[in-house]
Amino acid sequence: MNHVQFIVVIITGSLFALLFFIGLFVMLYQNSKQNELNRRLTEMYNDPDLAKMDYDFSGYDDEISRIVSASRADGQLTIDDVLISGAVSPADEGIEEITGNYKPD
């Protein structure tokens, strides 16, 4: 082997080592960012005081907090918790009659 082949082998090996270390650094950096995101999400959503869920529910009022506290006590919701006002469904207004002129093509 002459000197040119040694230089090419050294340069090729150096480039491979450089790219390997850059890839390793990027992988470790992305892994640390993902771990930080997972830690923040776990900290946010695993709050022991579930009555202060201000990050997901904009309509979190007194009725909802009563339902959540009732379900937390027994571990299960009752029908009374779900049907607070006693109305099962909206009133049935009957069959609606559709009027008009049908013009088939």
Tab-separated table of N, CA and C in Angstrom:
chain	number	residue	atom	x	y	z
A	1	MET	N	0.853	-1.183	0.000
A	1	MET	CA	0.000	0.000	0.000
A	1	MET	C	0.891	1.236	0.000
A	2	ASN	N	0.480	2.180	-0.774
A	2	ASN	CA	1.260	3.411	-0.770
A	2	ASN	C	0.642	4.417	0.189
A	3	HIS	N	1.235	5.559	0.252
A	3	HIS	CA	0.836	6.578	1.239
A	3	HIS	C	-0.549	7.154	0.970
A	4	VAL	N	-0.978	7.180	-0.264
A	4	VAL	CA	-2.297	7.721	-0.600
A	4	VAL	C	-3.391	6.829	-0.007
A	5	GLN	N	-3.206	5.529	-0.074
A	5	GLN	CA	-4.211	4.616	0.477
A	5	GLN	C	-4.304	4.762	1.993
A	6	PHE	N	-3.166	4.958	2.662
A	6	PHE	CA	-3.190	5.175	4.113
A	6	PHE	C	-3.937	6.454	4.455
A	7	ILE	N	-3.713	7.499	3.684
A	7	ILE	CA	-4.398	8.774	3.937
A	7	ILE	C	-5.906	8.613	3.734
A	8	VAL	N	-6.312	7.909	2.673
A	8	VAL	CA	-7.739	7.689	2.408
A	8	VAL	C	-8.364	6.866	3.534
A	9	VAL	N	-7.685	5.846	4.022
A	9	VAL	CA	-8.207	5.023	5.117
A	9	VAL	C	-8.328	5.846	6.387
A	10	ILE	N	-7.342	6.681	6.679
A	10	ILE	CA	-7.385	7.520	7.889
A	10	ILE	C	-8.519	8.535	7.795
A	11	ILE	N	-8.680	9.167	6.642
A	11	ILE	CA	-9.746	10.157	6.472
A	11	ILE	C	-11.115	9.481	6.555
A	12	THR	N	-11.260	8.324	5.911
A	12	THR	CA	-12.533	7.596	5.948
A	12	THR	C	-12.870	7.155	7.372
A	13	GLY	N	-11.904	6.637	8.080
A	13	GLY	CA	-12.117	6.234	9.472
A	13	GLY	C	-12.454	7.419	10.355
A	14	SER	N	-11.796	8.549	10.125
A	14	SER	CA	-12.078	9.754	10.916
A	14	SER	C	-13.486	10.265	10.648
A	15	LEU	N	-13.910	10.276	9.375
A	15	LEU	CA	-15.266	10.716	9.054
A	15	LEU	C	-16.310	9.779	9.667
A	16	PHE	N	-16.045	8.475	9.610
A	16	PHE	CA	-16.961	7.526	10.217
A	16	PHE	C	-17.060	7.763	11.722
A	17	ALA	N	-15.920	7.947	12.390
A	17	ALA	CA	-15.931	8.192	13.833
A	17	ALA	C	-16.644	9.499	14.162
A	18	LEU	N	-16.420	10.540	13.350
A	18	LEU	CA	-17.074	11.828	13.576
A	18	LEU	C	-18.587	11.697	13.430
A	19	LEU	N	-19.041	11.038	12.362
A	19	LEU	CA	-20.473	10.853	12.164
A	19	LEU	C	-21.086	9.966	13.251
A	20	PHE	N	-20.342	8.964	13.702
A	20	PHE	CA	-20.828	8.110	14.781
A	20	PHE	C	-21.035	8.914	16.062
A	21	PHE	N	-20.060	9.770	16.423
A	21	PHE	CA	-20.175	10.558	17.651
A	21	PHE	C	-21.262	11.629	17.528
A	22	ILE	N	-21.433	12.195	16.328
A	22	ILE	CA	-22.514	13.163	16.136
A	22	ILE	C	-23.867	12.463	16.292
A	23	GLY	N	-24.027	11.287	15.699
A	23	GLY	CA	-25.269	10.530	15.842
A	23	GLY	C	-25.537	10.136	17.282
A	24	LEU	N	-24.496	9.745	17.998
A	24	LEU	CA	-24.636	9.387	19.404
A	24	LEU	C	-25.073	10.594	20.231
A	25	PHE	N	-24.466	11.754	19.965
A	25	PHE	CA	-24.825	12.978	20.682
A	25	PHE	C	-26.282	13.360	20.401
A	26	VAL	N	-26.698	13.301	19.136
A	26	VAL	CA	-28.077	13.652	18.783
A	26	VAL	C	-29.051	12.679	19.438
A	27	MET	N	-28.745	11.397	19.459
A	27	MET	CA	-29.613	10.411	20.087
A	27	MET	C	-29.743	10.679	21.590
A	28	LEU	N	-28.641	10.969	22.262
A	28	LEU	CA	-28.701	11.251	23.696
A	28	LEU	C	-29.462	12.540	23.978
A	29	TYR	N	-29.286	13.536	23.115
A	29	TYR	CA	-29.997	14.804	23.285
A	29	TYR	C	-31.506	14.604	23.121
A	30	GLN	N	-31.922	13.878	22.075
A	30	GLN	CA	-33.345	13.625	21.855
A	30	GLN	C	-33.935	12.771	22.980
A	31	ASN	N	-33.165	11.825	23.473
A	31	ASN	CA	-33.612	10.989	24.585
A	31	ASN	C	-33.832	11.826	25.843
A	32	SER	N	-32.939	12.765	26.112
A	32	SER	CA	-33.102	13.611	27.295
A	32	SER	C	-34.297	14.543	27.140
A	33	LYS	N	-34.536	15.066	25.922
A	33	LYS	CA	-35.705	15.915	25.687
A	33	LYS	C	-36.993	15.117	25.869
A	34	GLN	N	-37.030	13.878	25.371
A	34	GLN	CA	-38.219	13.036	25.514
A	34	GLN	C	-38.465	12.686	26.981
A	35	ASN	N	-37.397	12.407	27.725
A	35	ASN	CA	-37.541	12.113	29.152
A	35	ASN	C	-38.065	13.323	29.910
A	36	GLU	N	-37.603	14.524	29.555
A	36	GLU	CA	-38.087	15.742	30.198
A	36	GLU	C	-39.565	15.963	29.890
A	37	LEU	N	-39.972	15.730	28.640
A	37	LEU	CA	-41.381	15.864	28.271
A	37	LEU	C	-42.231	14.847	29.021
A	38	ASN	N	-41.781	13.611	29.098
A	38	ASN	CA	-42.522	12.582	29.839
A	38	ASN	C	-42.630	12.936	31.318
A	39	ARG	N	-41.562	13.479	31.892
A	39	ARG	CA	-41.586	13.871	33.299
A	39	ARG	C	-42.589	14.987	33.535
A	40	ARG	N	-42.605	15.991	32.641
A	40	ARG	CA	-43.541	17.099	32.796
A	40	ARG	C	-44.981	16.639	32.628
A	41	LEU	N	-45.247	15.745	31.662
A	41	LEU	CA	-46.602	15.233	31.467
A	41	LEU	C	-47.060	14.400	32.660
A	42	THR	N	-46.160	13.581	33.176
A	42	THR	CA	-46.504	12.770	34.348
A	42	THR	C	-46.790	13.661	35.542
A	43	GLU	N	-45.987	14.688	35.728
A	43	GLU	CA	-46.192	15.603	36.842
A	43	GLU	C	-47.512	16.355	36.690
A	44	MET	N	-47.876	16.701	35.458
A	44	MET	CA	-49.087	17.471	35.211
A	44	MET	C	-50.343	16.628	35.404
A	45	TYR	N	-50.355	15.405	34.870
A	45	TYR	CA	-51.570	14.613	34.858
A	45	TYR	C	-51.701	13.647	36.024
A	46	ASN	N	-50.695	13.441	36.820
A	46	ASN	CA	-50.791	12.550	37.972
A	46	ASN	C	-50.892	13.341	39.256
A	47	ASP	N	-51.703	14.370	39.238
A	47	ASP	CA	-51.909	15.193	40.408
A	47	ASP	C	-52.816	14.446	41.375
A	48	PRO	N	-52.431	14.298	42.643
A	48	PRO	CA	-53.283	13.559	43.581
A	48	PRO	C	-54.591	14.285	43.892
A	49	ASP	N	-54.631	15.597	43.724
A	49	ASP	CA	-55.845	16.358	43.987
A	49	ASP	C	-56.586	16.551	42.668
A	50	LEU	N	-57.430	15.566	42.295
A	50	LEU	CA	-58.100	15.608	41.002
A	50	LEU	C	-59.197	16.663	40.930
A	51	ALA	N	-59.514	17.315	42.042
A	51	ALA	CA	-60.542	18.346	42.013
A	51	ALA	C	-60.046	19.623	41.368
A	52	LYS	N	-58.755	19.763	41.118
A	52	LYS	CA	-58.261	20.980	40.480
A	52	LYS	C	-57.775	20.689	39.060
A	53	MET	N	-58.621	20.057	38.284
A	53	MET	CA	-58.268	19.720	36.910
A	53	MET	C	-58.501	20.934	36.019
A	54	ASP	N	-57.716	21.959	36.154
A	54	ASP	CA	-57.911	23.179	35.392
A	54	ASP	C	-57.187	23.147	34.059
A	55	TYR	N	-56.516	22.077	33.732
A	55	TYR	CA	-55.761	22.023	32.488
A	55	TYR	C	-56.503	21.305	31.385
A	56	ASP	N	-57.560	20.559	31.685
A	56	ASP	CA	-58.283	19.826	30.653
A	56	ASP	C	-59.730	20.285	30.471
A	57	PHE	N	-60.402	20.635	31.525
A	57	PHE	CA	-61.827	20.897	31.455
A	57	PHE	C	-62.107	22.375	31.704
A	58	SER	N	-62.586	23.041	30.681
A	58	SER	CA	-62.894	24.459	30.870
A	58	SER	C	-64.216	24.629	31.607
A	59	GLY	N	-65.132	23.676	31.500
A	59	GLY	CA	-66.414	23.769	32.165
A	59	GLY	C	-66.440	23.036	33.477
A	60	TYR	N	-65.420	23.139	34.254
A	60	TYR	CA	-65.308	22.407	35.517
A	60	TYR	C	-65.957	23.234	36.608
A	61	ASP	N	-67.250	23.029	36.845
A	61	ASP	CA	-67.984	23.843	37.798
A	61	ASP	C	-68.307	23.046	39.067
A	62	ASP	N	-69.219	23.574	39.887
A	62	ASP	CA	-69.545	22.937	41.171
A	62	ASP	C	-70.210	21.575	40.996
A	63	GLU	N	-71.072	21.433	39.958
A	63	GLU	CA	-71.730	20.147	39.746
A	63	GLU	C	-70.718	19.053	39.409
A	64	ILE	N	-69.776	19.394	38.539
A	64	ILE	CA	-68.766	18.417	38.129
A	64	ILE	C	-67.875	18.059	39.315
A	65	SER	N	-67.510	19.045	40.126
A	65	SER	CA	-66.670	18.727	41.290
A	65	SER	C	-67.429	17.845	42.278
A	66	ARG	N	-68.764	18.013	42.389
A	66	ARG	CA	-69.551	17.149	43.261
A	66	ARG	C	-69.573	15.724	42.714
A	67	ILE	N	-69.721	15.593	41.400
A	67	ILE	CA	-69.736	14.268	40.787
A	67	ILE	C	-68.384	13.585	40.964
A	68	VAL	N	-67.319	14.335	40.732
A	68	VAL	CA	-65.976	13.753	40.866
A	68	VAL	C	-65.719	13.341	42.305
A	69	SER	N	-66.110	14.176	43.253
A	69	SER	CA	-65.885	13.814	44.661
A	69	SER	C	-66.739	12.613	45.054
A	70	ALA	N	-67.974	12.509	44.519
A	70	ALA	CA	-68.826	11.358	44.832
A	70	ALA	C	-68.258	10.090	44.222
A	71	SER	N	-67.745	10.190	43.017
A	71	SER	CA	-67.193	8.986	42.388
A	71	SER	C	-65.889	8.584	43.051
A	72	ARG	N	-65.160	9.540	43.587
A	72	ARG	CA	-63.909	9.214	44.264
A	72	ARG	C	-64.184	8.522	45.599
A	73	ALA	N	-65.323	8.830	46.233
A	73	ALA	CA	-65.622	8.230	47.530
A	73	ALA	C	-65.959	6.749	47.384
A	74	ASP	N	-66.839	6.410	46.444
A	74	ASP	CA	-67.257	5.016	46.278
A	74	ASP	C	-66.452	4.291	45.209
A	75	GLY	N	-65.897	5.030	44.295
A	75	GLY	CA	-65.200	4.421	43.184
A	75	GLY	C	-66.094	4.191	41.989
A	76	GLN	N	-67.386	4.541	42.109
A	76	GLN	CA	-68.315	4.332	41.013
A	76	GLN	C	-69.395	5.412	41.054
A	77	LEU	N	-69.817	5.866	39.878
A	77	LEU	CA	-70.886	6.854	39.797
A	77	LEU	C	-72.238	6.163	39.942
A	78	THR	N	-73.161	6.860	40.552
A	78	THR	CA	-74.523	6.355	40.618
A	78	THR	C	-75.343	7.057	39.541
A	79	ILE	N	-76.560	6.581	39.327
A	79	ILE	CA	-77.436	7.212	38.344
A	79	ILE	C	-77.811	8.614	38.792
A	80	ASP	N	-77.887	8.836	40.114
A	80	ASP	CA	-78.205	10.172	40.618
A	80	ASP	C	-77.075	11.152	40.321
A	81	ASP	N	-75.852	10.668	40.325
A	81	ASP	CA	-74.738	11.544	39.990
A	81	ASP	C	-74.794	11.976	38.528
A	82	VAL	N	-75.233	11.086	37.677
A	82	VAL	CA	-75.279	11.398	36.248
A	82	VAL	C	-76.484	12.263	35.917
A	83	LEU	N	-77.636	11.940	36.501
A	83	LEU	CA	-78.873	12.667	36.201
A	83	LEU	C	-79.160	13.675	37.300
A	84	ILE	N	-78.402	14.736	37.343
A	84	ILE	CA	-78.515	15.715	38.433
A	84	ILE	C	-79.878	16.398	38.413
A	85	SER	N	-80.319	16.838	37.261
A	85	SER	CA	-81.576	17.580	37.203
A	85	SER	C	-82.793	16.669	37.169
A	86	GLY	N	-82.621	15.370	36.969
A	86	GLY	CA	-83.736	14.451	36.925
A	86	GLY	C	-84.313	14.291	35.540
A	87	ALA	N	-83.884	15.073	34.599
A	87	ALA	CA	-84.391	14.958	33.228
A	87	ALA	C	-83.557	13.925	32.487
A	88	VAL	N	-84.231	12.869	32.038
A	88	VAL	CA	-83.531	11.799	31.348
A	88	VAL	C	-83.110	12.253	29.965
A	89	SER	N	-84.014	12.883	29.259
A	89	SER	CA	-83.720	13.357	27.913
A	89	SER	C	-84.589	14.571	27.638
A	90	PRO	N	-84.279	15.295	26.587
A	90	PRO	CA	-85.136	16.438	26.252
A	90	PRO	C	-86.544	15.962	25.882
A	91	ALA	N	-87.499	16.835	26.061
A	91	ALA	CA	-88.896	16.474	25.802
A	91	ALA	C	-89.077	16.130	24.333
A	92	ASP	N	-89.873	15.098	24.101
A	92	ASP	CA	-90.165	14.670	22.739
A	92	ASP	C	-91.245	15.578	22.173
A	93	GLU	N	-90.957	16.217	21.069
A	93	GLU	CA	-91.897	17.172	20.491
A	93	GLU	C	-92.784	16.534	19.441
A	94	GLY	N	-92.707	15.245	19.254
A	94	GLY	CA	-93.548	14.563	18.289
A	94	GLY	C	-92.891	14.511	16.916
A	95	ILE	N	-93.671	14.083	15.960
A	95	ILE	CA	-93.170	13.942	14.600
A	95	ILE	C	-93.281	15.288	13.897
A	96	GLU	N	-92.233	15.671	13.252
A	96	GLU	CA	-92.235	16.934	12.525
A	96	GLU	C	-92.684	16.669	11.091
A	97	GLU	N	-93.635	17.464	10.638
A	97	GLU	CA	-94.135	17.297	9.284
A	97	GLU	C	-93.338	18.185	8.345
A	98	ILE	N	-92.852	17.579	7.281
A	98	ILE	CA	-92.085	18.311	6.288
A	98	ILE	C	-92.991	18.581	5.099
A	99	THR	N	-93.150	19.826	4.740
A	99	THR	CA	-94.005	20.200	3.618
A	99	THR	C	-93.163	20.813	2.528
A	100	GLY	N	-93.627	20.737	1.321
A	100	GLY	CA	-92.926	21.323	0.200
A	100	GLY	C	-93.340	20.667	-1.086
A	101	ASN	N	-92.752	21.084	-2.152
A	101	ASN	CA	-93.059	20.548	-3.462
A	101	ASN	C	-91.869	19.764	-3.959
A	102	TYR	N	-92.100	18.502	-4.253
A	102	TYR	CA	-91.043	17.624	-4.754
A	102	TYR	C	-91.092	17.627	-6.270
A	103	LYS	N	-89.958	17.964	-6.872
A	103	LYS	CA	-89.876	17.989	-8.337
A	103	LYS	C	-88.820	17.009	-8.792
A	104	PRO	N	-89.204	15.800	-9.154
A	104	PRO	CA	-88.204	14.843	-9.618
A	104	PRO	C	-87.652	15.265	-10.979
A	105	ASP	N	-86.413	14.981	-11.210
A	105	ASP	CA	-85.792	15.354	-12.486
A	105	ASP	C	-85.967	14.288	-13.539
